[in-house]
Coordinates of C-alpha atoms in Angstrom, one line a residue:
Chain A
M1138 CA 73.9 -0.8 -5.2
A1139 CA 71.4 -1.7 -7.9
I1140 CA 69.3 -3.5 -5.3
S1141 CA 69.2 -0.7 -2.9
S1142 CA 68.1 1.8 -5.6
L1143 CA 65.3 -0.6 -6.5
S1144 CA 64.2 -0.9 -2.9
E1145 CA 64.3 2.9 -2.7
A1146 CA 62.2 3.1 -5.8
I1147 CA 59.6 0.8 -4.2
A1148 CA 59.7 2.5 -0.9
A1149 CA 59.2 5.9 -2.4
P1150 CA 56.8 5.7 -5.2
P1151 CA 57.0 8.4 -7.9
R1152 CA 54.5 11.2 -8.0
K1153 CA 52.6 9.4 -10.7
Q1154 CA 51.9 6.5 -8.4
V1155 CA 50.7 8.7 -5.6
I1156 CA 48.4 10.6 -8.0
R1157 CA 47.1 7.3 -9.3
R1158 CA 46.4 6.0 -5.8
L1159 CA 44.6 9.3 -4.9
K1160 CA 42.5 9.1 -8.0
E1161 CA 41.5 5.5 -7.1
R1162 CA 40.5 6.6 -3.6
F1163 CA 38.5 9.5 -5.1
I1164 CA 36.6 7.3 -7.5
E1165 CA 35.9 4.8 -4.9
S1166 CA 34.4 7.3 -2.5
L1167 CA 32.4 8.8 -5.3
L1168 CA 30.9 5.4 -6.1
F1169 CA 30.3 4.8 -2.4
L1170 CA 28.3 8.0 -2.2
C1171 CA 26.1 6.8 -5.1
A1172 CA 25.5 3.5 -3.3
F1173 CA 24.9 5.3 0.0
S1174 CA 22.2 7.4 -1.6
C1175 CA 19.9 4.4 -1.4
V1176 CA 20.3 4.3 2.3
A1177 CA 19.8 8.0 2.4
V1178 CA 16.5 7.8 0.5
T1179 CA 15.2 5.1 2.9
I1180 CA 16.1 7.2 5.9
A1181 CA 14.6 10.3 4.2
I1182 CA 11.3 8.4 3.6
M1183 CA 11.1 7.4 7.3
V1184 CA 12.1 10.8 8.7
I1185 CA 9.8 12.8 6.4
L1186 CA 6.8 10.6 6.9
G1187 CA 7.4 10.5 10.6
T1188 CA 8.0 14.2 11.2
E1189 CA 5.2 15.4 8.9
S1190 CA 2.6 13.2 10.4
I1191 CA 3.6 13.5 14.1
G1192 CA 1.5 16.7 14.4
L1193 CA -1.6 14.7 13.7
F1194 CA -1.1 12.6 16.8
K1195 CA -1.2 15.7 19.0
T1196 CA -4.9 16.1 18.0
V1197 CA -5.8 12.5 17.6
S1198 CA -4.8 9.6 19.8
V1199 CA -3.0 6.7 18.1
W1200 CA -5.7 4.4 19.5
E1201 CA -8.4 6.4 17.8
F1202 CA -6.5 6.6 14.5
F1203 CA -6.1 2.8 14.3
T1204 CA -9.5 1.7 15.7
G1205 CA -11.9 4.5 14.6
T1206 CA -14.5 3.4 12.1
E1207 CA -15.1 6.7 10.5
W1208 CA -12.7 8.7 8.3
A1209 CA -13.7 12.3 7.6
P1210 CA -10.7 14.5 8.5
L1211 CA -11.7 17.4 6.2
F1212 CA -15.2 17.7 7.5
E1213 CA -16.8 19.0 10.7
P1214 CA -16.8 17.2 13.0
A1215 CA -13.6 15.6 11.9
K1216 CA -13.2 11.8 12.3
Y1217 CA -9.8 10.2 12.2
G1218 CA -10.4 6.4 12.1
I1219 CA -8.3 4.8 9.4
L1220 CA -10.1 1.5 9.3
P1221 CA -12.4 2.4 6.3
L1222 CA -9.4 3.2 4.1
V1223 CA -7.6 0.1 5.2
C1224 CA -10.8 -1.8 4.4
G1225 CA -11.0 -0.4 0.9
T1226 CA -7.3 -1.2 0.3
L1227 CA -7.8 -4.8 1.5
T1228 CA -10.9 -5.4 -0.5
T1229 CA -9.5 -4.2 -3.8
S1230 CA -6.2 -6.0 -3.2
A1231 CA -8.2 -9.2 -2.4
I1232 CA -10.1 -9.0 -5.7
A1233 CA -6.9 -8.3 -7.6
L1234 CA -5.1 -11.3 -6.0
F1235 CA -8.2 -13.5 -6.7
V1236 CA -7.6 -12.8 -10.4
A1237 CA -3.8 -12.6 -10.4
I1238 CA -2.8 -15.6 -8.4
P1239 CA -4.7 -18.3 -10.4
I1240 CA -4.0 -16.7 -13.8
G1241 CA -0.4 -15.9 -13.0
T1242 CA 0.4 -19.4 -11.6
T1243 CA -1.3 -21.1 -14.5
I1244 CA 0.6 -19.1 -17.1
A1245 CA 3.8 -19.7 -15.2
L1246 CA 3.2 -23.5 -15.1
F1247 CA 2.2 -23.5 -18.7
L1248 CA 5.2 -21.5 -19.9
S1249 CA 7.7 -23.5 -17.9
E1250 CA 6.4 -27.0 -18.3
F1251 CA 4.1 -27.2 -21.3
A1252 CA 5.0 -24.5 -23.8
S1253 CA 7.7 -24.8 -26.5
Q1254 CA 10.6 -22.4 -26.7
K1255 CA 8.9 -20.7 -29.6
V1256 CA 5.7 -20.0 -27.7
R1257 CA 7.7 -18.7 -24.7
V1258 CA 9.6 -16.3 -26.9
W1259 CA 6.4 -14.7 -28.1
V1260 CA 4.3 -14.8 -24.9
K1261 CA 6.9 -13.2 -22.6
P1262 CA 7.2 -9.9 -24.4
I1263 CA 3.4 -9.6 -24.6
L1264 CA 3.2 -10.1 -20.8
E1265 CA 6.0 -7.5 -20.4
I1266 CA 4.0 -5.0 -22.5
L1267 CA 1.0 -5.7 -20.2
A1268 CA 3.2 -4.9 -17.2
G1269 CA 4.4 -1.7 -18.9
V1270 CA 1.0 -0.1 -19.5
P1271 CA 0.8 3.1 -17.4
T1272 CA -1.5 2.7 -14.5
V1273 CA -3.5 5.8 -15.4
V1274 CA -4.4 4.1 -18.7
Y1275 CA -5.5 1.0 -16.7
G1276 CA -7.6 3.3 -14.6
Y1277 CA -9.3 4.8 -17.7
F1278 CA -9.9 1.2 -18.9
A1279 CA -11.4 0.1 -15.6
L1280 CA -13.7 3.1 -15.5
L1281 CA -14.9 3.3 -19.1
F1282 CA -14.7 -0.2 -20.3
V1283 CA -14.8 -2.8 -17.5
T1284 CA -17.4 -1.0 -15.4
P1285 CA -19.9 -0.6 -18.3
L1286 CA -19.2 -4.2 -19.2
L1287 CA -19.9 -5.4 -15.7
Q1288 CA -23.0 -3.2 -15.5
L1289 CA -24.5 -5.4 -18.3
L1290 CA -24.1 -8.3 -15.9
F1291 CA -25.0 -6.5 -12.7
P1292 CA -27.4 -3.6 -13.6
D1293 CA -27.2 -2.2 -10.0
L1294 CA -23.4 -1.7 -10.1
P1295 CA -22.5 1.9 -9.4
G1296 CA -20.2 3.8 -11.8
F1297 CA -17.4 3.7 -9.2
N1298 CA -16.9 0.3 -7.7
M1299 CA -14.1 -1.8 -6.2
L1300 CA -14.9 -4.8 -8.5
A1301 CA -13.8 -3.2 -11.8
A1302 CA -10.8 -1.6 -10.1
G1303 CA -9.7 -4.9 -8.5
L1304 CA -10.2 -6.9 -11.6
V1305 CA -8.0 -4.6 -13.7
M1306 CA -5.5 -4.4 -11.0
G1307 CA -5.3 -8.2 -11.0
I1308 CA -4.6 -8.3 -14.7
M1309 CA -1.9 -5.7 -14.1
I1310 CA -0.2 -7.9 -11.5
V1311 CA -0.4 -11.1 -13.6
P1312 CA 2.9 -10.5 -15.4
Q1313 CA 4.8 -9.9 -12.2
I1314 CA 3.5 -13.1 -10.6
S1315 CA 3.9 -15.2 -13.8
S1316 CA 7.4 -14.1 -14.6
M1317 CA 8.8 -14.5 -11.1
S1318 CA 7.0 -17.8 -10.6
E1319 CA 8.3 -19.1 -14.0
D1320 CA 11.8 -18.1 -13.1
A1321 CA 11.5 -20.2 -9.9
M1322 CA 10.0 -23.2 -11.7
R1323 CA 12.6 -23.2 -14.4
S1324 CA 15.4 -23.3 -11.8
V1325 CA 14.0 -26.6 -10.6
P1326 CA 16.6 -29.1 -12.0
D1327 CA 15.5 -31.5 -14.7
E1328 CA 16.4 -34.6 -12.7
L1329 CA 13.3 -34.1 -10.6
R1330 CA 11.1 -33.9 -13.7
E1331 CA 12.8 -36.9 -15.3
G1332 CA 12.3 -38.9 -12.1
S1333 CA 8.6 -38.0 -12.1
Y1334 CA 8.2 -39.0 -15.8
A1335 CA 10.0 -42.2 -15.2
A1336 CA 7.5 -43.1 -12.5
G1337 CA 4.8 -42.7 -15.1
A1338 CA 3.5 -39.2 -14.3
T1339 CA 2.0 -37.0 -16.9
K1340 CA 3.1 -33.4 -17.6
L1341 CA 0.4 -32.1 -15.3
Q1342 CA 1.2 -34.4 -12.5
T1343 CA 4.9 -33.5 -12.8
A1344 CA 4.1 -29.8 -12.9
W1345 CA 1.7 -29.9 -10.0
N1346 CA 3.2 -32.5 -7.7
V1347 CA 6.9 -32.0 -8.4
V1348 CA 7.8 -28.7 -9.9
F1349 CA 5.3 -26.5 -8.1
P1350 CA 6.2 -27.7 -4.6
A1351 CA 9.9 -27.5 -5.5
A1352 CA 9.6 -24.0 -6.7
F1353 CA 7.2 -23.0 -3.9
S1354 CA 9.5 -20.5 -2.1
G1355 CA 9.9 -18.5 -5.3
V1356 CA 6.3 -18.8 -6.2
S1357 CA 5.0 -17.7 -2.8
S1358 CA 7.4 -14.8 -2.7
S1359 CA 6.0 -13.7 -6.0
Y1360 CA 2.5 -13.8 -4.4
I1361 CA 3.6 -11.7 -1.5
L1362 CA 5.3 -9.1 -3.7
G1363 CA 2.1 -9.1 -5.7
I1364 CA 0.1 -8.3 -2.6
S1365 CA 2.5 -5.5 -1.8
R1366 CA 2.1 -4.1 -5.4
A1367 CA -1.7 -4.3 -5.0
V1368 CA -1.7 -2.5 -1.7
G1369 CA 0.4 0.3 -3.1
E1370 CA -1.4 0.7 -6.4
T1371 CA -2.8 4.2 -6.7
M1372 CA -4.2 5.4 -10.0
I1373 CA -6.5 2.5 -10.9
V1374 CA -8.3 2.7 -7.6
S1375 CA -8.5 6.5 -7.4
I1376 CA -10.0 6.7 -10.9
A1377 CA -12.3 3.7 -10.8
A1378 CA -13.1 2.7 -7.2
G1379 CA -14.5 6.0 -5.9
L1380 CA -13.5 8.4 -3.1
Q1381 CA -15.9 7.7 -0.3
A1382 CA -14.3 6.3 2.8
K1383 CA -16.5 3.6 4.2
I1384 CA -16.3 0.2 5.7
S1385 CA -17.5 -2.3 3.2
F1386 CA -16.2 -5.6 2.0
N1387 CA -18.7 -5.7 -0.8
P1388 CA -17.0 -5.5 -4.2
M1389 CA -20.0 -3.9 -5.7
D1390 CA -19.6 -0.9 -3.5
S1391 CA -17.5 2.2 -4.1
A1392 CA -14.9 2.9 -1.5
A1393 CA -11.7 4.8 -1.1
T1394 CA -8.4 3.1 -0.5
M1395 CA -5.5 4.6 1.4
T1396 CA -3.7 5.6 -1.8
A1397 CA -6.8 7.1 -3.3
Y1398 CA -7.2 9.2 -0.2
I1399 CA -3.7 10.6 -0.6
V1400 CA -4.4 11.5 -4.2
Q1401 CA -7.8 13.0 -3.4
V1402 CA -6.3 15.3 -0.8
S1403 CA -3.3 16.2 -2.9
L1404 CA -5.5 17.4 -5.7
G1405 CA -6.9 20.1 -3.5
D1406 CA -4.4 22.8 -2.4
L1407 CA -3.6 22.0 1.1
P1408 CA -1.5 24.4 3.2
H1409 CA 1.7 23.1 4.7
A1410 CA 1.3 21.5 8.2
S1411 CA -2.5 21.7 8.1
I1412 CA -4.3 18.8 9.6
G1413 CA -5.2 17.5 6.1
Y1414 CA -1.6 17.7 5.1
Q1415 CA -0.6 15.7 8.2
T1416 CA -3.2 13.0 7.5
I1417 CA -1.8 12.1 4.1
F1418 CA 1.6 11.6 5.7
A1419 CA 0.1 9.4 8.4
V1420 CA -1.7 7.3 5.8
G1421 CA 1.5 7.2 3.8
F1422 CA 3.4 6.0 6.8
L1423 CA 1.0 3.1 7.4
L1424 CA 1.1 2.3 3.7
V1425 CA 4.9 2.1 3.6
S1426 CA 5.0 0.0 6.8
M1427 CA 2.5 -2.5 5.3
T1428 CA 4.4 -2.8 2.0
L1429 CA 7.7 -3.0 3.9
I1430 CA 6.4 -5.9 5.9
F1431 CA 5.1 -7.8 2.8
N1432 CA 8.3 -7.1 0.9
T1433 CA 10.5 -8.3 3.8
I1434 CA 8.5 -11.5 4.1
G1435 CA 8.6 -12.0 0.3
H1436 CA 12.4 -11.6 0.1
W1437 CA 12.9 -13.6 3.2
L1438 CA 10.8 -16.5 1.9
K1439 CA 12.8 -16.4 -1.4
R1440 CA 16.1 -16.6 0.4
H1441 CA 15.5 -18.9 3.3
Y1442 CA 13.2 -21.5 1.8
R1443 CA 15.2 -21.9 -1.4
E1444 CA 15.5 -25.6 -2.0
Q1445 CA 19.1 -26.8 -2.3
Y1446 CA 19.7 -29.3 -5.0
Chain B
M314 CA -11.1 -63.6 -18.9
A315 CA -9.8 -64.2 -22.4
T316 CA -11.9 -61.3 -23.8
S317 CA -10.2 -58.7 -21.5
L318 CA -6.8 -59.5 -23.1
S319 CA -7.8 -58.4 -26.6
P320 CA -7.5 -54.6 -26.5
S321 CA -9.6 -53.4 -29.4
S322 CA -13.0 -54.8 -28.8
T323 CA -13.3 -54.8 -25.0
P324 CA -13.5 -52.1 -22.2
L325 CA -10.0 -50.8 -21.3
S326 CA -8.0 -52.2 -18.4
P327 CA -7.8 -50.0 -15.3
I328 CA -4.3 -49.0 -16.1
Q329 CA -5.1 -47.9 -19.6
L330 CA -8.1 -46.0 -18.3
S331 CA -6.0 -44.2 -15.7
V332 CA -3.4 -43.3 -18.3
L333 CA -6.1 -42.0 -20.6
Q334 CA -7.7 -40.0 -17.8
R335 CA -4.5 -38.5 -16.6
K336 CA -3.5 -37.6 -20.1
R337 CA -6.8 -35.9 -20.6
S338 CA -6.5 -33.8 -17.5
S339 CA -3.0 -32.9 -18.5
N340 CA -4.2 -31.7 -21.8
L341 CA -7.0 -29.9 -20.1
F342 CA -4.5 -28.0 -18.1
A343 CA -2.6 -27.0 -21.2
V344 CA -5.8 -25.6 -22.5
A345 CA -6.3 -23.7 -19.2
G346 CA -2.8 -22.3 -19.7
I347 CA -3.6 -21.1 -23.2
F348 CA -6.8 -19.7 -21.9
S349 CA -5.1 -17.7 -19.2
I350 CA -2.7 -16.3 -21.7
A351 CA -5.6 -15.5 -23.9
I352 CA -7.3 -13.5 -21.0
A353 CA -4.1 -11.4 -20.6
L354 CA -3.9 -10.9 -24.4
M355 CA -7.6 -10.1 -24.8
T356 CA -7.3 -7.5 -22.0
L357 CA -4.4 -5.9 -23.8
I358 CA -6.3 -5.9 -27.1
A359 CA -9.5 -4.6 -25.5
L360 CA -7.6 -1.8 -23.8
V361 CA -5.9 -0.7 -27.0
L362 CA -9.2 -1.0 -29.0
Q363 CA -11.1 1.0 -26.4
L364 CA -8.5 3.8 -26.5
F365 CA -8.4 3.9 -30.3
I366 CA -12.1 3.7 -30.8
Q367 CA -12.7 6.5 -28.4
G368 CA -9.7 8.6 -29.0
F369 CA -8.6 8.2 -32.5
P370 CA -10.9 10.9 -34.1
K371 CA -9.4 13.4 -31.7
L372 CA -5.8 12.4 -32.5
N373 CA -4.6 15.0 -34.9
W374 CA -2.0 17.7 -35.3
Q375 CA -4.2 20.2 -33.6
F376 CA -4.4 18.0 -30.5
L377 CA -0.6 17.6 -30.3
T378 CA 0.1 21.3 -30.7
S379 CA -2.5 22.9 -28.5
F380 CA -2.5 23.8 -24.9
A381 CA -5.0 22.6 -22.3
D382 CA -8.3 24.4 -22.7
P383 CA -11.6 24.6 -20.8
E384 CA -13.2 23.9 -24.1
A385 CA -12.8 20.2 -24.7
S386 CA -12.6 20.4 -28.5
L387 CA -9.8 23.0 -28.5
A388 CA -7.7 21.3 -25.8
G389 CA -4.4 19.6 -26.6
V390 CA -1.4 18.0 -25.0
L391 CA 1.4 20.3 -26.1
A392 CA 2.3 21.4 -22.6
A393 CA 2.0 17.9 -21.2
L394 CA 4.2 16.4 -24.0
V395 CA 6.9 19.0 -23.6
G396 CA 6.6 18.7 -19.8
S397 CA 7.0 14.9 -19.9
C398 CA 10.1 15.1 -22.1
L399 CA 11.8 17.8 -19.9
V400 CA 11.0 15.8 -16.7
M401 CA 12.4 12.7 -18.2
L402 CA 15.6 14.6 -19.1
V403 CA 16.1 15.6 -15.4
T404 CA 15.2 12.1 -14.3
A405 CA 17.7 10.5 -16.7
A406 CA 20.4 13.0 -15.9
T407 CA 20.2 12.3 -12.2
A408 CA 19.2 8.6 -11.9
V409 CA 21.5 7.1 -14.5
P410 CA 24.9 8.3 -13.2
V411 CA 24.0 7.7 -9.6
G412 CA 22.4 4.3 -10.3
I413 CA 25.3 3.1 -12.4
G414 CA 27.7 4.4 -9.8
A415 CA 25.8 2.6 -7.0
G416 CA 25.6 -0.6 -9.1
L417 CA 29.4 -0.6 -9.8
Y418 CA 30.2 0.0 -6.2
L419 CA 27.9 -2.8 -5.0
E420 CA 29.3 -5.3 -7.5
E421 CA 33.0 -4.4 -7.7
Y422 CA 34.1 -2.4 -4.7
I423 CA 32.1 -3.3 -1.6
A424 CA 33.6 -5.5 1.0
R425 CA 31.2 -8.3 2.1
N426 CA 30.1 -7.3 5.6
K427 CA 27.1 -6.1 7.6
F428 CA 27.1 -2.8 5.8
S429 CA 26.9 -4.3 2.4
A430 CA 24.0 -6.5 3.5
L431 CA 22.3 -3.3 4.8
I432 CA 22.6 -1.6 1.4
E433 CA 21.5 -4.8 -0.3
I434 CA 18.3 -5.0 1.7
N435 CA 17.8 -1.3 1.1
V436 CA 17.9 -1.5 -2.7
T437 CA 15.4 -4.4 -2.8
N438 CA 13.1 -2.6 -0.4
L439 CA 13.3 0.7 -2.3
A440 CA 12.2 -1.1 -5.5
G441 CA 9.1 -2.3 -3.6
V442 CA 8.1 1.1 -2.1
P443 CA 4.8 2.3 -3.6
S444 CA 5.3 5.1 -6.0
I445 CA 3.0 7.4 -4.2
V446 CA 5.2 7.3 -1.1
Y447 CA 8.0 8.8 -3.2
G448 CA 5.5 11.5 -4.0
L449 CA 5.0 12.2 -0.3
L450 CA 8.8 12.2 0.2
A451 CA 9.1 14.8 -2.6
L452 CA 6.3 16.9 -1.1
G453 CA 7.9 17.0 2.3
L454 CA 11.5 17.2 1.2
F455 CA 11.9 18.8 -2.2
K456 CA 8.8 21.1 -2.1
Y457 CA 8.7 22.3 1.5
Y458 CA 12.2 21.6 2.9
F459 CA 14.4 22.5 -0.1
N460 CA 11.8 24.9 -1.4
L461 CA 12.1 23.8 -5.0
G462 CA 8.4 24.4 -5.5
E463 CA 6.1 22.6 -8.0
S464 CA 8.8 22.7 -10.7
I465 CA 10.2 20.4 -13.4
L466 CA 13.2 19.9 -11.2
T467 CA 11.1 18.6 -8.3
A468 CA 9.2 16.3 -10.6
G469 CA 12.4 15.0 -12.3
L470 CA 14.1 14.3 -9.0
T471 CA 11.0 12.5 -7.7
L472 CA 10.9 10.2 -10.6
A473 CA 14.6 9.7 -10.4
L474 CA 14.1 8.2 -6.9
L475 CA 11.7 5.8 -8.5
V476 CA 14.0 4.8 -11.4
L477 CA 17.1 4.6 -9.2
P478 CA 16.5 1.0 -8.0
V479 CA 15.8 -0.2 -11.5
V480 CA 19.0 1.2 -12.8
I481 CA 21.0 -0.2 -9.9
V482 CA 19.6 -3.7 -10.4
A483 CA 20.2 -3.6 -14.2
T484 CA 23.8 -2.4 -13.7
R485 CA 24.5 -5.1 -11.2
E486 CA 23.1 -7.9 -13.3
A487 CA 25.0 -6.6 -16.4
I488 CA 28.3 -6.4 -14.4
R489 CA 27.7 -9.8 -12.8
A490 CA 27.3 -11.4 -16.2
I491 CA 30.8 -10.4 -17.3
P492 CA 33.3 -13.3 -16.7
S493 CA 36.1 -12.6 -14.3
S494 CA 38.7 -13.6 -16.9
L495 CA 38.1 -10.1 -18.4
R496 CA 38.9 -8.5 -15.1
E497 CA 42.0 -10.6 -14.7
A498 CA 43.2 -9.7 -18.2
A499 CA 42.8 -6.0 -17.4
Y500 CA 44.7 -6.3 -14.2
A501 CA 47.4 -8.4 -15.9
M502 CA 48.0 -5.5 -18.2
G503 CA 48.6 -3.2 -15.2
A504 CA 45.2 -1.5 -15.1
S505 CA 44.1 0.0 -11.8
K506 CA 40.8 -0.9 -10.4
S507 CA 39.0 2.1 -11.8
Q508 CA 40.6 1.7 -15.2
M509 CA 39.4 -1.9 -15.2
V510 CA 35.9 -0.9 -14.2
F511 CA 35.5 2.1 -16.5
D512 CA 37.5 1.0 -19.5
H513 CA 36.5 -2.7 -19.6
L514 CA 33.5 -3.6 -17.5
L515 CA 31.4 -0.6 -18.3
P516 CA 31.7 -0.8 -22.1
Y517 CA 30.8 -4.5 -22.0
A518 CA 27.9 -4.0 -19.7
F519 CA 26.7 -0.9 -21.5
G520 CA 24.0 -2.5 -23.7
N521 CA 22.4 -4.3 -20.8
I522 CA 22.5 -1.2 -18.6
L523 CA 20.9 0.8 -21.4
T524 CA 18.1 -1.7 -21.6
G525 CA 17.4 -1.4 -17.9
V526 CA 17.5 2.4 -18.1
I527 CA 15.0 2.5 -20.9
I528 CA 12.7 0.2 -19.1
G529 CA 13.0 2.3 -15.9
L530 CA 12.3 5.5 -17.9
S531 CA 9.3 4.0 -19.6
R532 CA 7.9 3.2 -16.2
A533 CA 8.6 6.7 -15.0
I534 CA 7.0 8.4 -18.0
G535 CA 3.7 6.8 -17.2
E536 CA 3.9 7.5 -13.4
T537 CA 1.1 9.7 -12.2
A538 CA 0.7 9.3 -8.4
P539 CA 4.0 10.8 -7.2
L540 CA 3.5 13.9 -9.4
V541 CA -0.1 14.4 -8.2
T542 CA 1.1 14.6 -4.6
I543 CA 3.7 17.3 -5.3
G544 CA 0.9 19.2 -6.9
A545 CA 1.5 19.2 -10.7
L546 CA -0.8 21.7 -12.4
T547 CA -3.1 20.5 -15.1
F548 CA -3.9 23.8 -16.7
I549 CA -0.8 25.2 -18.3
A550 CA -1.0 27.4 -21.3
F551 CA 2.7 28.2 -21.9
L552 CA 5.9 26.4 -22.5
P553 CA 8.9 26.6 -20.1
D554 CA 11.9 28.6 -21.2
S555 CA 13.9 27.0 -24.0
P556 CA 17.1 25.4 -22.7
I557 CA 19.0 26.8 -25.6
Q558 CA 19.1 30.5 -25.9
S559 CA 20.1 32.7 -28.8
G560 CA 22.1 35.1 -26.6
F561 CA 25.0 34.5 -24.3
P562 CA 25.5 32.1 -22.4
F563 CA 23.3 30.1 -24.9
I564 CA 22.3 27.5 -22.3
S565 CA 19.6 28.4 -19.7
F566 CA 18.4 26.4 -16.8
E567 CA 15.4 28.6 -16.1
W568 CA 13.1 25.8 -17.4
L569 CA 14.0 23.7 -14.3
K570 CA 12.1 26.1 -12.1
A571 CA 9.0 26.3 -14.4
P572 CA 5.7 24.8 -13.4
F573 CA 4.8 21.8 -15.4
T574 CA 2.3 19.2 -16.4
V575 CA 2.9 15.8 -17.8
L576 CA 0.9 13.4 -20.0
P577 CA -0.4 11.0 -17.4
I578 CA -1.5 13.9 -15.2
Q579 CA -3.3 15.6 -18.1
M580 CA -5.0 12.3 -18.8
F581 CA -5.9 11.7 -15.2
N582 CA -7.5 15.2 -15.1
W583 CA -9.5 14.5 -18.2
V584 CA -10.6 11.1 -17.1
S585 CA -11.9 12.5 -13.8
R586 CA -14.2 15.0 -15.5
P587 CA -17.8 13.9 -16.1
E588 CA -18.2 15.3 -19.6
P589 CA -17.9 12.7 -22.3
E590 CA -15.9 15.1 -24.6
F591 CA -13.1 15.2 -22.1
Q592 CA -13.1 11.4 -21.9
V593 CA -12.4 11.5 -25.6
N594 CA -9.5 13.8 -24.9
A595 CA -8.4 11.4 -22.2
A596 CA -8.4 8.5 -24.6
A597 CA -6.4 10.4 -27.2
A598 CA -3.9 11.4 -24.5
G599 CA -3.8 7.7 -23.5
I600 CA -2.9 6.7 -27.0
V601 CA 0.0 9.2 -27.0
L602 CA 1.2 8.0 -23.6
L603 CA 0.8 4.3 -24.5
S604 CA 2.7 4.8 -27.8
L605 CA 5.5 6.4 -25.9
T606 CA 5.8 3.7 -23.3
L607 CA 5.4 0.9 -25.9
M608 CA 8.0 2.4 -28.1
M609 CA 10.5 2.6 -25.2
N610 CA 9.6 -1.0 -24.2
S611 CA 10.1 -2.4 -27.6
I612 CA 13.4 -0.6 -28.0
A613 CA 14.4 -2.3 -24.8
I614 CA 13.1 -5.7 -25.8
Y615 CA 14.8 -5.4 -29.2
L616 CA 18.1 -4.3 -27.6
R617 CA 18.1 -7.2 -25.2
Y618 CA 17.3 -9.6 -28.0
R619 CA 20.3 -8.3 -30.1
I620 CA 22.6 -8.4 -27.1
Q621 CA 21.7 -12.0 -26.2
K622 CA 22.2 -13.0 -29.8
N623 CA 25.5 -11.4 -30.3
L624 CA 27.2 -11.7 -26.9
K625 CA 29.0 -15.0 -26.3
W626 CA 31.6 -15.2 -23.7

């Protein structure tokens, strides 16, 4: 008798149990919606960039868009070749990486292999502060400090130039590269270092020939994410690099990047669905595809080439 | 032959020479490391000095309490300061609950399958999307599709998209650091999953999540590009409606629809003008902006330091 009532109790849970279960389901689906919002944002980015820019390709052929060497969509006669903007983006990014990769890697090697715990505790927050400076402040710094300084060295340097913008952008990326690389280097197990020291290697030889190759997947992924950051950087280049779209790989020139063009057009009041409005979405679409490719390669490198110890 | 054995008076043996050389290059590299850090540090110092030397004379009460003005000497950042605070309010109110919810779901609820891998990739990719692309999304979606206009609400939502991945990642790392014995103890006491998550995990993770949220917001407060694309105005000579009203119903949401400007946009506007007086204004606005972000960053760094010190599992 007692047993049967117990099994009845289990088979027919009281109201409280039902409510509790419903509440659990409700909370879980609410949290699921939160997580799904990320996917929704990604879809929204793709759909909006796609639908808003599709109108442009009714007037301009895709071929002309990607191979044209003149970009003047707001003038008569309008030209829609995106290569000048891509060229500006690549040049400023290259200068930035030329600064950020050597400095970032050196700092990472130094912090992980040479520096004492005390130095590390002080240097890392400083680097974090450098990473936290708003980009518009960096832009101001590039335009009104770095450019005049460079003009002392190169008197012919124009007021807007890719060199100053790229250099400052490089300094901005240093903390990202150094902290990601350092994490990768510090996860290299100590046995490898000890083996190297036992064979008579110095700290530098250990760092360069043992730790760096062992951490290379993490280090290279930090480089690639740095590239993606440089390609997407907006304010520094639109303040300091100039707004003329032209094909030039000379750092001393002024040239517009893809991001600077979007800012330039947005500052004017463009009517919805006009051709200028469509061009910024087309440029944005190319931009997001480029960074997406870099990010995917970066994360893939990190995951698939991780050394197993 | 005998002379080469006595170490002090004779040239060094090849091995000693090699050791010396290698040690020297090792030390040289250490110097290069210190030099690299010095470059970073000097840039930071130069940046702050440049801002202060140019902008400090302008930085007074009048500057903080005046509206933008075509006359450089009369212009101030009041509208931008209030705008930044209100936009941050909207951003925090939307990004924090959604981000924490997403983080909790991804760590505690999700079944490991293809769908979870999809969300995973999504979060990492969203964190890498250039901020100006979020601006384009907001321009197309919020401004023209939802018809929210160039309002504080649009701006807050735009920056919320930007902060969302940061909050999610911070939540996940904080939750992951909590040992599973805590979860098991909660279950052993008969807690349901949501009780375990909200009464046990969340309080323990709170400090670390808060650190991540502050860092995310400090990044958002300095963001310019996405707000430029939705068309933030730079010349605003009024404040939005106060959220707290004297009459019934005491709380008003009219301010959400108000046009706005924010500090970085105001600074961008001043930087891009050729007159040197406006560049002084830009520097002063830069000091205010930099102080805000540095303050938030140092709170975050301090919080993390305290948590790491006190928390021992």
